[in-house]
Short mmCIF file of C-alpha atoms and ligand atoms in Angstrom, two decimals:
data_model
loop_
_atom_site.label_atom_id
_atom_site.label_comp_id
_atom_site.label_asym_id
_atom_site.label_seq_id
_atom_site.Cartn_x
_atom_site.Cartn_y
_atom_site.Cartn_z
CA MET A 58 -5.15 26.95 -6.80
CA GLU A 59 -2.46 24.30 -7.35
CA THR A 60 -3.44 20.70 -8.16
CA ILE A 61 -2.29 17.40 -6.75
CA ILE A 62 -3.13 14.25 -8.70
CA VAL A 63 -3.35 11.16 -6.50
CA THR A 64 -3.62 7.83 -8.30
CA GLY A 65 -4.97 4.71 -6.61
CA ALA A 66 -6.64 6.60 -3.78
CA ALA A 67 -9.71 4.33 -3.86
CA GLY A 68 -7.46 1.70 -2.30
CA PHE A 69 -6.09 1.15 1.18
CA ILE A 70 -3.16 3.56 1.61
CA GLY A 71 -4.25 6.21 -0.89
CA SER A 72 -7.61 6.58 0.88
CA SER A 73 -5.76 7.42 4.11
CA PHE A 74 -3.59 9.90 2.24
CA VAL A 75 -6.60 11.86 0.90
CA PRO A 76 -7.73 13.49 4.18
CA ILE A 77 -4.14 13.99 5.36
CA ALA A 78 -3.14 15.85 2.17
CA LEU A 79 -6.40 17.82 1.96
CA GLY A 80 -5.93 18.89 5.58
CA ALA A 81 -2.26 19.83 5.25
CA THR A 82 -2.49 21.82 1.99
CA SER A 83 -4.94 24.13 0.24
CA MET A 84 -4.48 22.29 -3.07
CA ARG A 85 -7.19 20.94 -5.36
CA MET A 86 -7.05 17.13 -5.40
CA VAL A 87 -7.84 14.94 -8.39
CA VAL A 88 -8.05 11.24 -7.54
CA VAL A 89 -7.46 8.92 -10.51
CA ASP A 90 -8.41 5.29 -10.02
CA LYS A 91 -9.52 2.42 -12.24
CA LEU A 92 -11.60 0.91 -9.41
CA THR A 93 -10.26 -2.63 -9.65
CA TYR A 94 -11.39 -5.26 -7.14
CA ALA A 95 -9.12 -3.44 -4.62
CA GLY A 96 -10.57 0.05 -5.09
CA SER A 97 -13.94 1.22 -3.83
CA PRO A 98 -15.68 4.61 -3.99
CA LEU A 99 -16.75 3.87 -0.40
CA ASN A 100 -13.16 4.62 0.53
CA PHE A 101 -13.45 8.31 -0.38
CA ASP A 102 -17.21 8.70 -0.01
CA GLU A 103 -16.98 11.36 2.65
CA PHE A 104 -14.79 13.61 0.46
CA ALA A 105 -16.78 13.23 -2.78
CA LYS A 106 -18.74 16.45 -2.17
CA TYR A 107 -15.73 18.37 -0.90
CA PRO A 108 -15.19 21.36 -3.27
CA ARG A 109 -11.45 20.75 -3.63
CA PHE A 110 -11.92 17.03 -4.38
CA GLU A 111 -12.60 15.40 -7.73
CA PHE A 112 -12.69 11.76 -8.80
CA VAL A 113 -11.74 10.59 -12.30
CA ARG A 114 -12.19 6.92 -13.12
CA ALA A 115 -9.28 6.01 -15.40
CA ASP A 116 -6.55 3.48 -15.99
CA ILE A 117 -3.01 4.76 -15.43
CA ALA A 118 -1.80 2.44 -18.20
CA ASP A 119 -4.03 4.28 -20.70
CA GLY A 120 -1.39 6.65 -22.08
CA ARG A 121 -3.78 8.85 -23.98
CA ALA A 122 -6.08 9.33 -20.99
CA MET A 123 -3.09 10.19 -18.78
CA ARG A 124 -1.67 12.68 -21.31
CA GLU A 125 -5.07 14.41 -21.61
CA LEU A 126 -5.49 14.49 -17.87
CA MET A 127 -2.05 15.96 -17.15
CA ALA A 128 -2.34 18.49 -19.99
CA ALA A 129 -5.72 19.67 -18.70
CA ARG A 130 -4.87 19.78 -14.99
CA ARG A 131 -1.19 20.80 -15.07
CA PRO A 132 -0.58 19.29 -11.63
CA LEU A 133 2.07 20.63 -9.31
CA TRP A 134 2.39 17.22 -7.64
CA VAL A 135 1.56 13.68 -8.76
CA VAL A 136 1.56 10.85 -6.20
CA ASN A 137 1.35 7.36 -7.65
CA PHE A 138 -0.30 4.84 -5.32
CA ALA A 139 -2.08 2.96 -8.13
CA ALA A 140 -0.83 -0.61 -8.40
CA GLU A 141 -1.66 -4.24 -8.26
CA SER A 142 -0.48 -4.75 -4.69
CA HIS A 143 -1.00 -8.36 -3.62
CA VAL A 144 1.97 -10.75 -3.81
CA ASP A 145 -0.19 -13.90 -3.93
CA ARG A 146 -2.16 -12.56 -6.94
CA SER A 147 1.12 -11.76 -8.70
CA ILE A 148 1.96 -15.46 -8.51
CA ASP A 149 -1.39 -16.44 -10.05
CA GLY A 150 -1.41 -13.75 -12.74
CA PRO A 151 1.73 -11.63 -13.14
CA GLY A 152 0.62 -9.97 -16.42
CA GLU A 153 -1.61 -7.41 -14.78
CA PHE A 154 1.27 -6.42 -12.48
CA LEU A 155 3.48 -5.70 -15.48
CA ARG A 156 0.70 -3.69 -17.14
CA THR A 157 -0.37 -1.52 -14.23
CA ASN A 158 2.78 -1.28 -12.15
CA VAL A 159 5.34 -0.90 -14.93
CA SER A 160 3.47 0.42 -18.00
CA GLY A 161 1.15 2.48 -15.79
CA THR A 162 4.07 4.20 -14.08
CA PHE A 163 5.73 4.77 -17.47
CA GLU A 164 2.57 6.39 -18.88
CA LEU A 165 2.27 8.68 -15.87
CA LEU A 166 5.91 9.76 -16.17
CA GLU A 167 5.55 10.44 -19.89
CA ALA A 168 2.28 12.31 -19.44
CA LEU A 169 3.74 14.49 -16.71
CA ARG A 170 6.90 15.14 -18.71
CA ALA A 171 4.79 16.29 -21.66
CA ALA A 172 2.58 18.46 -19.44
CA THR A 173 5.52 20.18 -17.73
CA ARG A 174 6.68 21.37 -21.15
CA LEU A 175 3.34 23.14 -21.54
CA THR A 176 3.46 24.74 -18.13
CA ASP A 177 5.00 28.09 -17.24
CA THR A 178 8.61 27.93 -16.05
CA GLU A 179 7.86 28.72 -12.44
CA THR A 180 5.36 25.86 -12.02
CA SER A 181 7.30 23.42 -14.14
CA GLY A 182 10.36 23.96 -11.92
CA ARG A 183 8.32 22.95 -8.88
CA THR A 184 6.51 19.95 -10.40
CA ARG A 185 7.10 16.75 -8.42
CA PHE A 186 6.31 13.09 -9.05
CA LEU A 187 6.31 10.75 -6.06
CA GLN A 188 6.37 7.01 -6.60
CA VAL A 189 4.95 5.01 -3.69
CA SER A 190 7.12 1.92 -3.64
CA THR A 191 7.88 -0.94 -1.34
CA ASP A 192 10.68 -2.55 0.67
CA GLU A 193 10.02 -5.78 -1.27
CA VAL A 194 12.23 -4.47 -4.10
CA TYR A 195 15.26 -5.20 -1.86
CA GLY A 196 14.48 -8.93 -1.58
CA SER A 197 14.90 -10.91 1.62
CA LEU A 198 17.10 -10.33 4.69
CA GLY A 199 18.87 -12.89 6.84
CA ALA A 200 18.56 -12.86 10.62
CA THR A 201 20.25 -9.46 11.04
CA GLY A 202 20.57 -6.12 9.26
CA ALA A 203 18.08 -3.78 7.60
CA PHE A 204 17.37 -2.34 4.15
CA SER A 205 18.92 1.08 3.53
CA GLU A 206 18.56 3.22 0.40
CA THR A 207 21.85 1.78 -0.88
CA THR A 208 20.79 -1.87 -0.57
CA PRO A 209 20.84 -3.36 -4.10
CA TYR A 210 17.48 -4.25 -5.61
CA ALA A 211 16.83 -8.03 -5.61
CA PRO A 212 13.08 -8.58 -6.08
CA ASN A 213 11.80 -12.13 -5.63
CA SER A 214 8.07 -12.08 -6.45
CA PRO A 215 6.44 -10.91 -9.69
CA TYR A 216 4.89 -8.09 -7.62
CA ALA A 217 8.28 -7.01 -6.26
CA ALA A 218 9.84 -7.27 -9.73
CA SER A 219 7.16 -5.01 -11.20
CA LYS A 220 7.63 -2.42 -8.45
CA ALA A 221 11.41 -2.57 -8.87
CA ALA A 222 11.10 -2.03 -12.63
CA ALA A 223 8.81 0.95 -12.06
CA ASP A 224 11.29 2.46 -9.58
CA HIS A 225 14.03 2.25 -12.21
CA PHE A 226 11.84 4.11 -14.71
CA VAL A 227 11.19 6.80 -12.11
CA ARG A 228 14.92 7.18 -11.44
CA ALA A 229 15.68 7.35 -15.18
CA TRP A 230 13.09 10.08 -15.77
CA HIS A 231 14.93 12.18 -13.19
CA GLU A 232 18.44 11.46 -14.44
CA THR A 233 17.64 11.76 -18.15
CA PHE A 234 14.77 14.22 -18.40
CA GLY A 235 15.26 16.21 -15.20
CA LEU A 236 11.78 15.42 -13.86
CA ALA A 237 11.74 16.02 -10.10
CA THR A 238 10.95 12.50 -8.98
CA LEU A 239 10.95 11.07 -5.47
CA THR A 240 10.53 7.46 -4.39
CA THR A 241 9.45 6.09 -1.02
CA ASN A 242 10.12 2.43 -0.17
CA CYS A 243 7.89 1.43 2.69
CA SER A 244 7.39 -1.69 4.78
CA ASN A 245 4.08 -3.46 5.55
CA ASN A 246 1.18 -1.16 6.33
CA TYR A 247 -1.83 -1.98 8.48
CA GLY A 248 -4.96 -0.02 9.37
CA PRO A 249 -8.55 0.63 8.22
CA ARG A 250 -9.80 -0.13 4.69
CA GLN A 251 -7.18 -2.73 3.77
CA PHE A 252 -8.68 -5.24 1.34
CA PRO A 253 -9.29 -8.53 3.21
CA GLU A 254 -6.87 -10.54 1.08
CA LYS A 255 -3.95 -9.21 3.17
CA LEU A 256 -2.75 -10.94 6.34
CA ILE A 257 -4.29 -8.73 9.05
CA PRO A 258 -7.84 -8.15 7.71
CA LEU A 259 -8.04 -11.73 6.39
CA MET A 260 -7.24 -13.06 9.86
CA ILE A 261 -9.75 -10.74 11.55
CA LEU A 262 -12.62 -11.72 9.25
CA ASN A 263 -11.81 -15.44 9.28
CA ALA A 264 -11.58 -15.37 13.08
CA LEU A 265 -15.01 -13.75 13.45
CA GLU A 266 -16.48 -16.52 11.27
CA ALA A 267 -14.50 -19.19 13.19
CA LYS A 268 -12.69 -20.16 9.98
CA PRO A 269 -9.06 -21.38 10.01
CA LEU A 270 -6.34 -18.69 10.27
CA PRO A 271 -3.95 -19.83 7.50
CA ILE A 272 -0.32 -19.26 8.47
CA TYR A 273 2.08 -19.80 5.57
CA GLY A 274 5.05 -22.08 6.26
CA ASP A 275 6.29 -22.04 9.85
CA GLY A 276 4.94 -18.55 10.62
CA GLY A 277 8.48 -17.31 11.27
CA ASN A 278 8.63 -14.83 8.35
CA VAL A 279 9.24 -11.32 9.64
CA ARG A 280 7.63 -8.10 8.45
CA ASP A 281 8.27 -4.53 9.70
CA TRP A 282 4.81 -3.10 10.45
CA LEU A 283 3.73 0.53 10.12
CA PHE A 284 0.34 2.14 10.77
CA VAL A 285 -1.01 3.46 7.46
CA GLU A 286 -1.37 7.09 8.62
CA ASP A 287 2.31 7.19 9.57
CA HIS A 288 3.18 6.06 6.04
CA CYS A 289 0.95 8.79 4.55
CA GLU A 290 2.56 11.46 6.72
CA ALA A 291 5.97 10.28 5.53
CA ILE A 292 4.85 10.57 1.89
CA LEU A 293 3.61 14.12 2.46
CA ARG A 294 6.89 15.04 4.17
CA VAL A 295 8.90 13.68 1.21
CA LEU A 296 6.65 15.51 -1.28
CA GLN A 297 7.08 18.80 0.55
CA ASN A 298 10.74 18.66 1.53
CA GLY A 299 12.45 15.65 -0.09
CA THR A 300 15.37 16.09 -2.45
CA PRO A 301 14.42 15.27 -6.08
CA GLY A 302 16.08 12.14 -7.39
CA ARG A 303 16.30 10.60 -3.92
CA GLN A 304 14.75 7.50 -2.40
CA TYR A 305 13.46 7.43 1.17
CA ASN A 306 12.95 4.22 3.12
CA VAL A 307 9.94 4.30 5.44
CA GLY A 308 9.37 1.78 8.22
CA GLY A 309 7.99 1.31 11.69
CA ASN A 310 11.02 -0.21 13.43
CA CYS A 311 8.50 -2.85 14.38
CA GLU A 312 9.59 -6.33 13.35
CA ARG A 313 7.17 -9.15 14.11
CA THR A 314 6.94 -12.74 12.93
CA ASN A 315 3.63 -13.59 11.30
CA LEU A 316 2.90 -15.85 14.24
CA GLN A 317 3.40 -12.94 16.66
CA VAL A 318 1.07 -10.77 14.56
CA VAL A 319 -1.65 -13.43 14.55
CA ASP A 320 -1.28 -14.01 18.31
CA THR A 321 -1.57 -10.26 19.00
CA LEU A 322 -4.64 -10.11 16.74
CA CYS A 323 -6.27 -13.06 18.51
CA ALA A 324 -5.63 -11.44 21.92
CA ALA A 325 -7.21 -8.17 20.70
CA LEU A 326 -10.19 -10.09 19.32
CA ASP A 327 -10.60 -12.08 22.55
CA GLU A 328 -10.96 -8.72 24.28
CA LEU A 329 -13.04 -6.75 21.73
CA ALA A 330 -15.26 -9.61 20.43
CA PRO A 331 -15.10 -12.19 23.24
CA ALA A 332 -15.23 -15.82 22.23
CA ALA A 333 -18.03 -16.35 24.75
CA HIS A 334 -20.33 -14.27 22.48
CA ASN A 335 -19.24 -15.96 19.24
CA ALA A 336 -21.59 -18.88 18.61
CA LYS A 337 -19.56 -20.20 15.65
CA LEU A 338 -16.40 -20.38 17.75
CA ARG A 339 -18.23 -22.08 20.62
CA ALA A 340 -19.74 -24.55 18.16
CA ARG A 341 -16.17 -25.57 17.32
CA GLY A 342 -15.44 -26.08 21.03
CA LEU A 343 -13.00 -23.16 21.15
CA THR A 344 -12.66 -20.55 23.89
CA SER A 345 -10.07 -18.36 22.14
CA TYR A 346 -9.51 -17.22 18.57
CA ALA A 347 -5.94 -18.54 18.81
CA GLY A 348 -7.40 -22.05 18.54
CA LEU A 349 -8.12 -21.30 14.85
CA LYS A 350 -4.43 -20.99 13.87
CA THR A 351 -3.59 -23.42 11.07
CA PHE A 352 -0.23 -23.95 9.35
CA VAL A 353 -0.59 -24.23 5.56
CA ALA A 354 1.70 -24.64 2.54
CA ASP A 355 4.22 -21.84 2.19
CA ARG A 356 4.01 -19.03 -0.40
CA PRO A 357 6.34 -19.78 -3.36
CA GLY A 358 9.39 -17.49 -3.17
CA HIS A 359 8.33 -16.28 0.29
CA ASP A 360 10.75 -13.59 1.52
CA ARG A 361 11.92 -14.49 5.01
CA ARG A 362 12.54 -11.14 6.63
CA TYR A 363 12.09 -7.42 5.93
CA ALA A 364 13.39 -4.61 8.14
CA ILE A 365 13.79 -0.94 7.31
CA ASP A 366 16.56 1.43 8.24
CA ALA A 367 14.68 4.75 8.23
CA THR A 368 17.67 6.90 9.21
CA ARG A 369 17.52 9.07 6.06
CA ILE A 370 13.89 10.19 6.39
CA ARG A 371 14.33 10.69 10.13
CA THR A 372 17.50 12.76 9.97
CA GLU A 373 16.84 14.68 6.73
CA LEU A 374 13.11 15.26 7.04
CA GLY A 375 12.36 14.77 10.75
CA TRP A 376 9.80 11.99 10.21
CA THR A 377 9.16 9.33 12.84
CA PRO A 378 6.09 7.09 13.24
CA ARG A 379 3.52 8.24 15.77
CA HIS A 380 1.66 4.95 16.34
CA ASP A 381 2.89 1.90 18.21
CA PHE A 382 1.94 -1.57 17.00
CA ASP A 383 -0.28 -2.72 19.89
CA SER A 384 -2.51 0.38 19.93
CA GLY A 385 -2.52 0.66 16.11
CA LEU A 386 -3.52 -2.97 15.75
CA ARG A 387 -6.24 -2.61 18.37
CA ARG A 388 -7.58 0.42 16.51
CA THR A 389 -7.51 -1.62 13.29
CA VAL A 390 -9.41 -4.54 14.84
CA ALA A 391 -11.97 -2.09 16.26
CA TRP A 392 -12.38 -0.50 12.80
CA TYR A 393 -13.12 -3.87 11.15
CA LEU A 394 -15.57 -4.81 13.91
CA SER A 395 -17.48 -1.56 13.30
CA ASN A 396 -17.33 -1.79 9.50
CA LEU A 397 -18.50 -5.28 8.62
CA ASP A 398 -20.83 -3.73 6.00
CA TRP A 399 -17.75 -2.30 4.26
CA CYS A 400 -16.13 -5.75 4.39
CA ARG A 401 -19.19 -7.31 2.74
CA ALA A 402 -19.44 -4.55 0.12
CA VAL A 403 -15.80 -4.74 -1.04
CA ALA A 404 -16.00 -8.52 -1.35
CA GLU A 405 -19.09 -8.31 -3.58
CA GLY A 406 -16.99 -8.82 -6.71
CA GLY A 407 -16.68 -12.47 -5.70
CA TYR A 408 -13.74 -12.54 -3.27
CA GLU A 409 -14.24 -15.32 -0.69
CA ARG A 410 -10.92 -15.35 1.17
CA THR A 411 -9.80 -18.60 -0.45
CA ARG A 412 -6.09 -19.35 -0.74
CA LEU A 413 -4.32 -17.49 -3.56
CA GLY A 414 -0.81 -17.77 -4.98
CA LEU A 415 -0.09 -21.48 -4.97
CA ALA A 416 1.58 -21.67 -8.37
CA PRO A 417 1.93 -25.16 -9.79
CA ALA A 418 5.57 -26.24 -9.69
CA THR A 419 7.40 -25.87 -13.01
CA GLU A 420 8.16 -29.25 -14.55
CA ALA A 421 11.84 -30.13 -14.61
CA ALA A 422 13.30 -29.77 -18.09
P1 NAD B 1316 -4.50 -1.39 -2.90
O1 NAD B 1316 -4.45 -2.65 -3.68
O2 NAD B 1316 -5.31 -1.36 -1.65
O3 NAD B 1316 -5.01 -0.20 -3.82
C1 NAD B 1316 -4.57 -0.04 -5.15
C2 NAD B 1316 -5.46 0.98 -5.83
O4 NAD B 1316 -4.96 1.17 -7.16
C3 NAD B 1316 -6.92 0.54 -5.96
O5 NAD B 1316 -7.77 1.61 -5.64
C4 NAD B 1316 -7.05 0.16 -7.42
O6 NAD B 1316 -8.36 0.34 -7.93
C5 NAD B 1316 -6.06 1.12 -8.06
N1 NAD B 1316 -5.58 0.63 -9.37
C6 NAD B 1316 -5.10 -0.60 -9.66
N2 NAD B 1316 -4.77 -0.68 -10.96
C7 NAD B 1316 -5.01 0.56 -11.50
C8 NAD B 1316 -4.83 1.12 -12.78
N3 NAD B 1316 -4.36 0.40 -13.81
N4 NAD B 1316 -5.17 2.42 -12.97
C9 NAD B 1316 -5.66 3.16 -11.95
N5 NAD B 1316 -5.87 2.66 -10.72
C10 NAD B 1316 -5.53 1.39 -10.48
O7 NAD B 1316 -2.98 -1.02 -2.60
P2 NAD B 1316 -2.34 -0.35 -1.31
O8 NAD B 1316 -2.02 -1.39 -0.32
O9 NAD B 1316 -3.13 0.84 -0.91
O10 NAD B 1316 -0.94 0.13 -1.93
C11 NAD B 1316 -0.83 1.41 -2.56
C12 NAD B 1316 0.59 1.57 -3.07
O11 NAD B 1316 1.50 1.46 -2.00
C13 NAD B 1316 1.00 0.49 -4.08
O12 NAD B 1316 1.77 1.11 -5.08
C14 NAD B 1316 1.85 -0.48 -3.28
O13 NAD B 1316 2.82 -1.10 -4.09
C15 NAD B 1316 2.49 0.48 -2.27
N6 NAD B 1316 2.85 -0.12 -0.97
C16 NAD B 1316 1.95 -0.83 -0.26
C17 NAD B 1316 2.30 -1.31 1.02
C18 NAD B 1316 1.31 -2.10 1.85
O14 NAD B 1316 1.69 -2.61 2.90
N7 NAD B 1316 0.05 -2.22 1.47
C19 NAD B 1316 3.58 -1.06 1.53
C20 NAD B 1316 4.49 -0.33 0.74
C21 NAD B 1316 4.12 0.16 -0.50
O1 DAU B 1317 6.45 -4.99 2.52
C1 DAU B 1317 5.52 -4.18 1.86
C2 DAU B 1317 4.49 -5.02 1.16
O2 DAU B 1317 3.63 -5.55 2.19
C3 DAU B 1317 3.67 -4.26 0.13
O3 DAU B 1317 4.52 -3.82 -0.88
C4 DAU B 1317 2.56 -5.13 -0.44
O4 DAU B 1317 1.74 -4.38 -1.32
C5 DAU B 1317 1.71 -5.65 0.71
O5 DAU B 1317 0.70 -6.52 0.23
C6 DAU B 1317 2.58 -6.37 1.74
O6 DAU B 1317 3.11 -7.60 1.18
P1 DAU B 1317 3.18 -8.95 2.03
O7 DAU B 1317 3.30 -10.09 1.11
O8 DAU B 1317 4.18 -8.83 3.12
O9 DAU B 1317 1.70 -8.88 2.72
P2 DAU B 1317 0.62 -10.02 3.00
O10 DAU B 1317 -0.43 -9.39 3.87
O11 DAU B 1317 0.18 -10.70 1.76
O12 DAU B 1317 1.45 -11.07 3.86
C7 DAU B 1317 2.10 -10.69 5.07
C8 DAU B 1317 2.82 -11.92 5.59
O13 DAU B 1317 1.85 -12.87 6.04
C9 DAU B 1317 3.65 -12.65 4.55
O14 DAU B 1317 4.82 -13.18 5.16
C10 DAU B 1317 2.74 -13.79 4.08
C11 DAU B 1317 1.94 -14.11 5.33
N1 DAU B 1317 0.55 -14.58 5.13
C12 DAU B 1317 -0.25 -13.86 4.32
C13 DAU B 1317 -1.57 -14.26 4.11
C14 DAU B 1317 -2.48 -13.48 3.19
C15 DAU B 1317 0.11 -15.70 5.80
O15 DAU B 1317 0.86 -16.33 6.57
N2 DAU B 1317 -1.19 -16.08 5.63
C16 DAU B 1317 -2.04 -15.42 4.79
O16 DAU B 1317 -3.22 -15.84 4.65
#
């Protein structure tokens, strides 16, 4: 039985990838995750007893652990989701982003390269490494246009810089060492099990507690939203049929300003958790969740607009998203409403939804 190693699958996107990949292949799956604040065993609980599933708690930046793991498992595929993923945290503490996102990716590449030398020729020829990357590496767009795979990298946040650096290592390991690497650059995901520091779950949980909905700047920043399962299906498609050495942009063709996202969320909440039944909201004299919207100081270096041109993955690999934003968002709101215990459990490490990423201004020289 062939093995797929999936790093970071105790987090948001990786945990959606687990059932999709287990269902679509007959491979043995080894999930490798450090279980940071963003990773929870609750996210793969239902697969823990599955015979083809195994969990290994490890740090991808631990080179020795990665070399031992790859040598022992001889994976056919490695998919790297593991990362520090939150832009605001990268402003407060960029060091961990360098360590996990750059050094971690490097250690995985080196460990896989060493392991492929130990493996028989047939398997080693089919070994693939897929780097799950982001559209943020391309920087910020003006009012028109979209990121294609030939858009130059121009990362603006420490998070984006760390992902961009990792992507360059992945490319180099293909060009120099012949490792069959693939990179996907995806836009903003939404869906179940996203840690409540990110825009959509943060807004849902604050709204239910009648707390302010903090909108950075003027709320006009644009993101291109994609339901998480669509992203995972794209990753699987690239793993199975992508051309080694290539990048594939993945996006939902679904641009929304942050203000539009928050308004759509409030409308879904008004329907699924009516304000009339929310004592905290009534105590504030509000009849709709939209009354909680609050404009706050902007994120430093805040990219204005992202949009993805997904022509390559559509035409070469036949992938298109299956979910539309309104129904996907409604499903997401419904998931959070039914999983408030999960929300409490993942915040137990001390996360209280306070504002992150307001770096003090650098003093003028
Ligand atoms: P997440 O923060 O929800 O999960 C990250 C996971 O990685 C967690 O389980 C965490 O415990 C694990 N991890 C962190 N550091 C580790 C380390 N040193 N060793 C092993 N495990 C470690 O992130 P996510 O939103 O699911 O994103 C997954 C990947 O997809 C990331 O690489 C991210 O850059 C990329 N991505 C995310 C989005 C998005 O909208 N969320 C969009 C495009 C690309
Ligand atoms: O584009 C892909 C990227 O999308 C991924 O690579 C990242 O891992 C992922 O976190 C996400 O990055 P963003 O910075 O776009 O996501 P976030 O949810 O932090 O913010 C979305 C937008 O909402 C952004 O313009 C900032 C704004 N925002 C965010 C928060 C948390 C607010 O206005 N208020 C908030 O409280």
